[in-house]
């Protein structure tokens, strides 16, 4: 037998032995720990799970991934298992299991094996791709700036919102508020990160910033291809333009990094990069870490505010009720405390997060053999054995639609439901546990601020798009068709 046959045969045998060995040791682990298996996803290819990979890629592409998983959970229960690209997967929307993965048994799970090392030419290790001590260190770099109430007086946001208001038509013409809000939060976010605003709302947007943003847009598409290919196969992605875009990004970031390092005592305390430069003097580390934060600046807050306006434009009573609450503030200064005291505002934002969560799911890999408390056996009440190397998909979108907790009207956008709800692990728009969003307070305060400013200035809202919300997950869960409305000045 030639080498050409012997090698693939040996590889196949090794693979089969691995499958057999892990199936035996899983059965052993299950028996020892009194566990039962969760239901299985019906698959044409239950060994390699290539069918699942194709379905997943398709559903991501056409925006049906959230629906696909909800339907699966409805059929199979809150926790079930499957295989994708040779890796065992557990899919869960069970709040106890989610709490276990994200908090109670945090150290048994990681995301570095899933995300680390992918696209390293573009961006190295940082908060979004690391586990353990490096992750702790990364959070310590940014936490003081996010925790400090230095955004409480909204000084810079106020300036950007003033400019943003000038772009809103006051003659009853229809406009799309979604891209405008993206520009608003891009301007605010870049000023907060680098000390220099993208000025995308103003005519004098800096050339270098524009180049950076265009390069970033292209580079992110390449990065998502690389994430799909994984650490080993990413070499197949050899796009010259992608490498050029990476260099443009590095030049831009390095200029800000070296400036932050030179500033020493002249640093601006409200600029995140300047504050990070107090802790590390390593330019490459600073470049990577600030880039990890920039991933989130570009999209998140604008998406939740757009979604709030999508819902308000279709619920005139909620608009009137919220406006009455906003007008109670009178001419008082908008501080974080004032905004947080507004109950209906909180309900409106929460209800929007519930039904349109910005992050629909997250994945972790088990780093050792461990257990999940629920999901096994015929009633899904027994613990599950989780062998090392299992990928867990925590599904926040399905969690927020759990009829057992939210009632039968889960599909309905109804802020009043929050009157008697005080969820803990049943509602996780910012995740939970040691990896909870570092910017939660900043994001909520800024979203509240912009909503209130708009509602002070406009007395009515009308939707100019009768189509239902058409989900895309590209910028968090947002509407493919934008948010087309008319606002009537007060
Ligand atoms: C409404 C706005 C936002 C929402 C709903 C949100 C939600 C989330 C969620 C769900 C996670 C966990 C992701 C995971 O575990 O896979 C997360 C993590 C994170 N978010 Fe946010 N986010 C928002 C805004 C922001 C902003 C504006 C920034 C930066 C300025 C930011 C920075 C981060 C960072 C750095 C992490 C990673 C934390 C870690 O792994 O330790 N987020 N966010």
Coordinates of C-alpha atoms and ligand atoms in Angstrom, one line a residue, residues 102 111 115 127-128 135 139 142 146 192-193 292-293 296-297 300-301 304 353 358-359 361-364 396 428-431 434-440 442-444, ligand 1:
X102 CA -20.7 32.9 32.8
X111 CA -13.0 32.0 24.9
X115 CA -11.1 33.6 19.4
X127 CA -9.7 42.0 26.4
X128 CA -12.0 40.4 23.9
X135 CA -8.0 39.1 30.7
X139 CA -10.0 44.8 32.3
X142 CA -9.9 50.2 31.3
X146 CA -15.4 53.3 32.8
X192 CA -13.6 59.2 24.3
X193 CA -11.1 56.6 23.0
X292 CA -10.4 45.8 21.1
X293 CA -12.5 48.5 22.7
X296 CA -17.8 48.0 20.3
X297 CA -17.7 51.8 20.0
X300 CA -23.6 49.3 20.1
X301 CA -25.2 52.4 21.7
X304 CA -30.2 50.4 21.0
X353 CA -33.1 45.1 24.9
X358 CA -27.7 43.8 20.8
X359 CA -25.6 40.6 21.4
X361 CA -25.4 34.9 21.8
X362 CA -21.9 34.1 23.0
X363 CA -19.7 31.0 22.9
X364 CA -17.3 29.5 25.4
X396 CA -29.4 35.5 25.2
X428 CA -28.7 39.8 30.3
X429 CA -28.3 42.5 27.7
X430 CA -24.8 43.2 29.0
X431 CA -24.0 39.6 29.8
X434 CA -16.6 38.5 35.4
X435 CA -16.9 39.3 31.6
X436 CA -19.9 41.6 32.0
X437 CA -19.7 44.5 29.6
X438 CA -17.2 47.0 30.9
X439 CA -19.1 49.9 29.4
X440 CA -22.6 49.0 30.8
X442 CA -21.7 54.5 30.2
X443 CA -23.8 52.9 27.5
X444 CA -27.0 53.1 29.4
Ligands
LIG1 C1 -25.8 49.3 24.5 C2 -24.6 49.1 24.4 C3 -23.8 47.8 24.7 C4 -24.3 46.5 24.9 C5 -25.7 46.0 24.9 C6 -23.1 45.7 25.2 C7 -23.2 44.4 25.5 C8 -22.1 43.6 25.8 C9 -22.1 42.1 26.0 C10 -23.3 41.3 25.9 C11 -20.8 41.7 26.2 C12 -20.4 40.3 26.5 C13 -19.9 39.7 25.2 C14 -19.4 38.2 25.3 O1 -19.2 37.8 26.4 O2 -19.3 37.6 24.3 C15 -20.0 42.9 26.2 C16 -18.6 42.9 26.4 C17 -17.8 44.0 26.3 N1 -18.2 45.3 26.0 FE1 -20.1 45.9 25.7 N2 -22.0 46.5 25.2 C18 -22.4 47.8 24.8 C19 -21.6 48.9 24.7 C20 -20.2 48.9 24.8 C21 -19.4 50.0 24.5 C22 -19.8 51.4 24.1 C23 -18.1 49.6 24.8 C24 -16.8 50.3 24.7 C25 -16.6 51.6 24.7 C26 -18.2 48.2 25.2 C27 -17.1 47.4 25.5 C28 -17.1 46.1 25.8 C29 -16.0 45.3 26.1 C30 -14.5 45.7 26.1 C31 -16.4 44.0 26.4 C32 -15.6 42.7 26.7 C33 -15.5 42.5 28.2 C34 -14.7 41.3 28.6 O3 -14.7 40.3 27.9 O4 -14.2 41.3 29.8 N3 -19.5 47.8 25.2 N4 -20.8 44.0 25.9

